[in-house]
Coordinates of C-alpha atoms and ligand atoms in Angstrom, one line a residue:
X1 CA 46.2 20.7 53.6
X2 CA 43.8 21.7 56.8
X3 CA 42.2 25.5 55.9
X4 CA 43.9 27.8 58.4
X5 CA 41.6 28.5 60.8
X6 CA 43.2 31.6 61.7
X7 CA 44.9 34.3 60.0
X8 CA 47.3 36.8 62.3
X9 CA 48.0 39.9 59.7
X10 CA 51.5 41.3 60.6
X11 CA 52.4 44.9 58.4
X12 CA 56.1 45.2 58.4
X13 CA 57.7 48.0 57.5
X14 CA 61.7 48.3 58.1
X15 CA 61.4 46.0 60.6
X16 CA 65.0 43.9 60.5
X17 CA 65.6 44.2 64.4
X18 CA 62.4 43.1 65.8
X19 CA 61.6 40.7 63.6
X20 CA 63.6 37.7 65.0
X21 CA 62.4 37.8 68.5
X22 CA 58.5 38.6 67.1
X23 CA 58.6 35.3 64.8
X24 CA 60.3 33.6 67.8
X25 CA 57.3 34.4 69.7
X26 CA 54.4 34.5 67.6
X27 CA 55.0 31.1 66.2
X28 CA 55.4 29.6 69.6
X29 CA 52.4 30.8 71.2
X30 CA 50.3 30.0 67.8
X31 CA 52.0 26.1 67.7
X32 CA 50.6 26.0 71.5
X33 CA 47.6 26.9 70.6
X34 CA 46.8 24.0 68.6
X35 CA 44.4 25.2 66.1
X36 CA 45.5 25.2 62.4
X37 CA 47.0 29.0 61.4
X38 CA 48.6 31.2 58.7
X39 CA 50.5 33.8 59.2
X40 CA 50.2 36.7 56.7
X41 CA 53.5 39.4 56.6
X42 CA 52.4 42.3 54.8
X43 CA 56.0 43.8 53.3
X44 CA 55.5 47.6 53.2
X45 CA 58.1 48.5 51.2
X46 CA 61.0 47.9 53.4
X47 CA 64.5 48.5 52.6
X48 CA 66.3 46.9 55.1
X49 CA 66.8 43.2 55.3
X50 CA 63.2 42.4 56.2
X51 CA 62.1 40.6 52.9
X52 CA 65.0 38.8 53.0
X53 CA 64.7 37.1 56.4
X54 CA 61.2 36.8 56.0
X55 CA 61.6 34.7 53.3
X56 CA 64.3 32.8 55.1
X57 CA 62.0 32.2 57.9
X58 CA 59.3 30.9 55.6
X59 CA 62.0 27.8 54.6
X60 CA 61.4 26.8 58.1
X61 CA 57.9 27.2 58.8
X62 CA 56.6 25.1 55.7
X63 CA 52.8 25.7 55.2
X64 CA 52.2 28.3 58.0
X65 CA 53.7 31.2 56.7
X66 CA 53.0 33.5 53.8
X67 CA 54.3 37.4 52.5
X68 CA 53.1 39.8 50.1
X69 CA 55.7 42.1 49.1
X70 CA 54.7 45.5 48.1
X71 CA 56.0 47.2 45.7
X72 CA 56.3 50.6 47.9
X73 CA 55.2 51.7 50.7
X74 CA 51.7 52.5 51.0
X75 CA 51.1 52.6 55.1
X76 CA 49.9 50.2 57.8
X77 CA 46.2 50.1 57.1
X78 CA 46.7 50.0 53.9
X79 CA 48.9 46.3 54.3
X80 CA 46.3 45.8 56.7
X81 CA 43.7 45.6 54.1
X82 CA 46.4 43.4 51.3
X83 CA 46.1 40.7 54.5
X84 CA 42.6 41.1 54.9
X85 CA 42.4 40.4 51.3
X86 CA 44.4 37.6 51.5
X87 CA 43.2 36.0 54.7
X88 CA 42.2 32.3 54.6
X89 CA 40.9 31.9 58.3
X90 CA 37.5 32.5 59.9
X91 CA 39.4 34.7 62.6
X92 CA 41.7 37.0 61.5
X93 CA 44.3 38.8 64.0
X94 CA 46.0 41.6 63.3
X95 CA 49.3 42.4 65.1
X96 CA 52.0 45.1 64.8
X97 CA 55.6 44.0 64.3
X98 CA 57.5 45.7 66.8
X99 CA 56.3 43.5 69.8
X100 CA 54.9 46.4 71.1
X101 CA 51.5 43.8 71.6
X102 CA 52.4 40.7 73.4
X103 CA 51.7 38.1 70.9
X104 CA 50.5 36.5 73.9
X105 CA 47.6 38.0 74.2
X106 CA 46.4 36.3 70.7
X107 CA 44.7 33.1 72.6
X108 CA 42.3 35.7 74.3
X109 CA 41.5 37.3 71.7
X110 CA 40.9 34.1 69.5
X111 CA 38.6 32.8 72.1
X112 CA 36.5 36.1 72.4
X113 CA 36.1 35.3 68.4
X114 CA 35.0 31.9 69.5
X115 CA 32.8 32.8 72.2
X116 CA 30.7 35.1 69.7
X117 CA 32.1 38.5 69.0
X118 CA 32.6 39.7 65.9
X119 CA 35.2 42.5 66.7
X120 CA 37.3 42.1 69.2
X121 CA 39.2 45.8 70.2
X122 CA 41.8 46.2 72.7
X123 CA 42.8 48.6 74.9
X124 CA 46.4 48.7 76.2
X125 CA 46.8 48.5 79.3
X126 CA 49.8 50.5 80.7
X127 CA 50.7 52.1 77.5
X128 CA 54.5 52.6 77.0
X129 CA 55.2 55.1 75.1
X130 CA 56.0 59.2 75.1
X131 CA 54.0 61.1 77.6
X132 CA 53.0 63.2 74.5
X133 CA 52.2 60.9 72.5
X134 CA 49.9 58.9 75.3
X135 CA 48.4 62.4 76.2
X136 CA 47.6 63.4 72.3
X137 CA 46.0 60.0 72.4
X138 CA 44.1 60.3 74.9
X139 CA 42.2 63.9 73.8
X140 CA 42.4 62.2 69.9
X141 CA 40.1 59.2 71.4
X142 CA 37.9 61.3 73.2
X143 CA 37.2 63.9 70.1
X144 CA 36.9 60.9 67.6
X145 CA 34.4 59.7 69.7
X146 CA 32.6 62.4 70.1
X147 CA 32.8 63.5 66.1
X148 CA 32.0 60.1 65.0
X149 CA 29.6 58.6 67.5
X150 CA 31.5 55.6 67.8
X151 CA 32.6 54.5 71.3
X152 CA 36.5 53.1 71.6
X153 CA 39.1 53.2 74.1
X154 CA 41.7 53.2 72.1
X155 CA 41.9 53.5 68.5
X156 CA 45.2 53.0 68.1
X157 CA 45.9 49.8 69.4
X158 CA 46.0 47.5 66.6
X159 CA 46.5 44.1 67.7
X160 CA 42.6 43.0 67.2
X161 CA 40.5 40.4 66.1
X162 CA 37.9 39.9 63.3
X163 CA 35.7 37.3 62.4
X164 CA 35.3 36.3 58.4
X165 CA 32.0 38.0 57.9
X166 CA 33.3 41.5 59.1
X167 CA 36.5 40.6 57.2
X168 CA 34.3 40.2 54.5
X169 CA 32.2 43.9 54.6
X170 CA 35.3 45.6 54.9
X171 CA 37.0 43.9 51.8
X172 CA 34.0 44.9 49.5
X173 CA 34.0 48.4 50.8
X174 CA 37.4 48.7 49.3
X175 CA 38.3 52.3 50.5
X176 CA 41.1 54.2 49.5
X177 CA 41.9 56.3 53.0
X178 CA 40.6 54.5 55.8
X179 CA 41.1 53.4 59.3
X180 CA 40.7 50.0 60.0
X181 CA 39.4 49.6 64.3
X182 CA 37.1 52.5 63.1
X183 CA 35.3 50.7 59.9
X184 CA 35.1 47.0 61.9
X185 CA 33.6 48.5 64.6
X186 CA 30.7 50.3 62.8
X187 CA 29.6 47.0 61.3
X188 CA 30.2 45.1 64.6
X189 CA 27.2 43.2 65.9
X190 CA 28.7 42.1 69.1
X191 CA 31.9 43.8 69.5
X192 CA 34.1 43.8 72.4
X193 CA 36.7 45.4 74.3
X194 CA 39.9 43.9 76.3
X195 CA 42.6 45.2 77.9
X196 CA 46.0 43.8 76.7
X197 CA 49.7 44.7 77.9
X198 CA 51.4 47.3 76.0
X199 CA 55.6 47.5 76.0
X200 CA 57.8 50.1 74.6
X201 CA 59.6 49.5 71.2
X202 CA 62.6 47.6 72.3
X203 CA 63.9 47.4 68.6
X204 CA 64.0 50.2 65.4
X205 CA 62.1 53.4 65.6
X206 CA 58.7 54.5 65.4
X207 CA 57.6 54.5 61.9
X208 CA 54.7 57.7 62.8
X209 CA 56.2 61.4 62.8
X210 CA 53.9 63.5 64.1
X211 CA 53.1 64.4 61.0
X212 CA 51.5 61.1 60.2
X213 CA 50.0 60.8 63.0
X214 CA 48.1 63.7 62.0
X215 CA 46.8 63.1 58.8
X216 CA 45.8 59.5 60.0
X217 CA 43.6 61.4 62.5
X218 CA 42.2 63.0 59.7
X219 CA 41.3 60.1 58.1
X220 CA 39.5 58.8 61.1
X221 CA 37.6 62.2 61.6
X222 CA 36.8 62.8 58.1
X223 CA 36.4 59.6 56.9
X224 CA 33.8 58.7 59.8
X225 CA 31.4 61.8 60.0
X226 CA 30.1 65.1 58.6
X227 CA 30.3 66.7 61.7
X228 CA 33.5 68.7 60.3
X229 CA 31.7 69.8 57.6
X230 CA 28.7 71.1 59.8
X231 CA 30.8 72.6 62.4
X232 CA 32.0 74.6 59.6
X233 CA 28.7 75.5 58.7
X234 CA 27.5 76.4 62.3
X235 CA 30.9 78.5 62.4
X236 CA 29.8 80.6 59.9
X237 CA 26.6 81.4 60.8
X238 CA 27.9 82.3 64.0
X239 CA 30.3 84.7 63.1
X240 CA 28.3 86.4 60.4
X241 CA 25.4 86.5 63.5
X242 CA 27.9 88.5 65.8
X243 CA 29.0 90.5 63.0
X244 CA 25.6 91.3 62.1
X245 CA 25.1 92.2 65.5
X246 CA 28.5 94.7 66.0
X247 CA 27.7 96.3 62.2
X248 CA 24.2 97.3 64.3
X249 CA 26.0 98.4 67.0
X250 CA 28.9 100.3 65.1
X251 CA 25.9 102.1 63.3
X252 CA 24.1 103.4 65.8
X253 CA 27.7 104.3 67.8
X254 CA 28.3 106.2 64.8
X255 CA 25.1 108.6 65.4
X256 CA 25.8 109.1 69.2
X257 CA 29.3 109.2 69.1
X258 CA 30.3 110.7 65.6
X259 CA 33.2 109.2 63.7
X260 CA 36.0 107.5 65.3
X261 CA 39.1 106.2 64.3
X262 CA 40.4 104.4 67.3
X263 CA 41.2 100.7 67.6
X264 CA 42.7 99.9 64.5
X265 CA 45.1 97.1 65.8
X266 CA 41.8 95.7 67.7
X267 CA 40.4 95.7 64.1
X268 CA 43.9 94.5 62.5
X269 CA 44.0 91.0 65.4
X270 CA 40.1 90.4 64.7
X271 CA 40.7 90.7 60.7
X272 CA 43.2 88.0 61.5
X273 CA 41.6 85.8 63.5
X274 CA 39.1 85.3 61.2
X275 CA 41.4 84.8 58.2
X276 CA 42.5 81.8 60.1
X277 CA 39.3 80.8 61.0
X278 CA 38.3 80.8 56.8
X279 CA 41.6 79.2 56.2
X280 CA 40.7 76.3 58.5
X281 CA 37.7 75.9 57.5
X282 CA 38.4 75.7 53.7
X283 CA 40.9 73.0 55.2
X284 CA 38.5 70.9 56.5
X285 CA 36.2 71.4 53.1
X286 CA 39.0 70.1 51.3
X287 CA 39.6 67.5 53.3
X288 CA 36.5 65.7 52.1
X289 CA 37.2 67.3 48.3
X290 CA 40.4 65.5 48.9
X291 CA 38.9 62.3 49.7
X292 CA 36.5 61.7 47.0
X293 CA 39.4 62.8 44.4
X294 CA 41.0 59.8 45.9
X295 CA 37.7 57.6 45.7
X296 CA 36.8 58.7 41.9
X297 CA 40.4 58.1 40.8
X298 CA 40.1 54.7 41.7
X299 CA 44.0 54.1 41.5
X300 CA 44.9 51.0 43.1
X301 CA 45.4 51.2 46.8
X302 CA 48.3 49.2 47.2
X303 CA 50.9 47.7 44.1
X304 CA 51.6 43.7 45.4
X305 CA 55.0 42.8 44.1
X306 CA 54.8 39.1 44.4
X307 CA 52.9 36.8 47.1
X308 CA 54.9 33.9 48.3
X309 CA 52.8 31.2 49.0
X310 CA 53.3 29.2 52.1
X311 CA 54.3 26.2 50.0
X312 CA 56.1 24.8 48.8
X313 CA 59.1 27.4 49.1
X314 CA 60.8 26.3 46.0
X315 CA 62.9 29.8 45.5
Ligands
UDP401 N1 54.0 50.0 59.5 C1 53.8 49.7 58.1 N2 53.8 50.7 57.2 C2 54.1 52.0 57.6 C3 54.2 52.3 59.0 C4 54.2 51.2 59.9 O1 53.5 48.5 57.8 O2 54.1 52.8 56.7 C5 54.0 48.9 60.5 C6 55.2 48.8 61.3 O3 56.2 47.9 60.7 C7 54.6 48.1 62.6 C8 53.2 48.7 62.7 O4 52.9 49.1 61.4 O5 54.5 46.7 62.5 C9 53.1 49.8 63.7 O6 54.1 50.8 63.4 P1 54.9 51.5 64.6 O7 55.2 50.6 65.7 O8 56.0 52.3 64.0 O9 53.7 52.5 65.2 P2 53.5 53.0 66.7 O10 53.6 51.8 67.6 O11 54.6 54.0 66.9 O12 52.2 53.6 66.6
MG402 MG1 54.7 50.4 67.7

């Protein structure tokens, strides 16, 4: 058998609906392509009838196709990362399963690979979806950018490319939270960015709340920088400056104007407000505490049920 000589990564979690039209459409546009391929499904611990069409599909796609079923679910990047693992090809693609990403858009990105880029990132053109959640987005890319130094359009668009030897660095680094556009691109010699067409989900449901689209934003941030952990600093200082400052002028008040009692709900809204502020920032602190729990722990990141091998499909 030929080495695939690319790898498209596809995480699938509940996925039943748009699974038939995506295989319909990925395999056709990676059969015209004419270069030899794998194609990597990533089960996240669905419980619909995904693993069971997949592994219906694979009957008829002898040699091209391969799954690794997880025993639970343990979130996008972290299937991600199980392909990455896994990968055979010098390029590896990775694509979300709710078409979504035009699986037409692969060729480009495969020939960006070719012409000597190691990272290719994409930026969605038109983006279909909420006007919160394209908003959010929007100031979420812009304060990333800004906290981590790193410059991307669009972070969450995860139908990229990635050549072997960055495929490589990030398998080694074996984080346990991560974000995977983030980590390629600050190891990228030559990356690049491309628009590509964006849709809205036709099929199924968004798998983030906003909830998770939180804490993935926290992984980015924290997991990226220190300049959390310094801003918390600098806050500090700040406030015990003014307050230094208003103890000085409270003081000398006290001499000229004698003792007052006045402005105790002034006092009560302030007392507050920096209670949150200490809150937060004790947040943030543990944020990274958090983190390298998770790191020293070393549990595994992911639990693989099984792998089914693209041939042959005896079962
Ligand atoms: N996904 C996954 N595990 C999860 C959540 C999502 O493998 O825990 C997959 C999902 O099946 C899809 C991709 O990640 O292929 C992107 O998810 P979704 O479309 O729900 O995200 P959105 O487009 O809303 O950001
Ligand atoms: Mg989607």
């Amino acid at each position: 058998m030929v080495e695939p000589k690319v790898s498209v990564i596809v995480p699938v979690y509940n996925e039943e609906e748009s699974l038939p039209s995506l295989c319909r459409r990925l395999f056709g546009v990676l059969d015209g392509m004419g270069k030899p391929y794998e194609v990597l499904f990533v089960n996240d611990g669905s419980r619909d009838a995904t693993l069971p069409f997949l592994l219906q599909t694979r009957k008829d796609r002898p040699g091209t196709m391969r799954i690794i079923d997880f025993n639970g679910n343990f979130g996008q990047h972290m299937a991600i990362m199980a392909g990455f693992e896994n990968a055979k090809g010098e390029i590896v693609i990775t694509i979300d399963a709710d078409l979504q990403n035009p699986p037409e858009e692969i060729p480009r990105i495969v020939r960006c690979v070719e012409d000597g880029h190691d990272v290719v990132g994409t930026v969605r053109r038109q983006r279909r979806d909420s006007v919160f959640r394209v908003t959010a987005s929007r100031l979420a890319n812009r304060l990333t950018n800004r906290i981590t130094g790193l410059s991307l359009h669009d972070y969450g668009c995860m139908l990229r490319g990635y050549r072997r030897d960055i495929v490589d660095i990030i398998n080694e680094l074996a984080e346990a939270a991560t974000f995977i556009p983030a980590l390629a691109q600050k190891f990228a010699a030559a990356p690049i960015e491309i628009e590509v067409a964006h849709s809205g989900r036709e099929q199924g449901r968004s798998k983030y709340g906003l909830f998770r689209l939180i804490r993935l934003n926290f992984d980015l941030m924290t997991g990226f920088s220190l300049a959390p952990l310094q801003a918390v600093t600098v806050t500090g200082i700040l406030i015990s400056v003014l307050s230094f400052l208003f103890a000085v002028f409270m003081f000398i008040r006290r001499l000229v104007v004698g003792p007052e009692a006045e402005g105790v709900f002034t006092l009560l809204a302030l007392l507050f407000l920096l209670m949150g502020v200490t809150i937060s920032c004790i947040g943030i602190e543990g944020e990274y505490v958090g983190r390298i729990y998770q790191e020293v722990r070393r549990r595994p990141r992911y639990v693989i049920r099984k792998i089914y091998d693209s041939d042959p499909p005896s079962e």
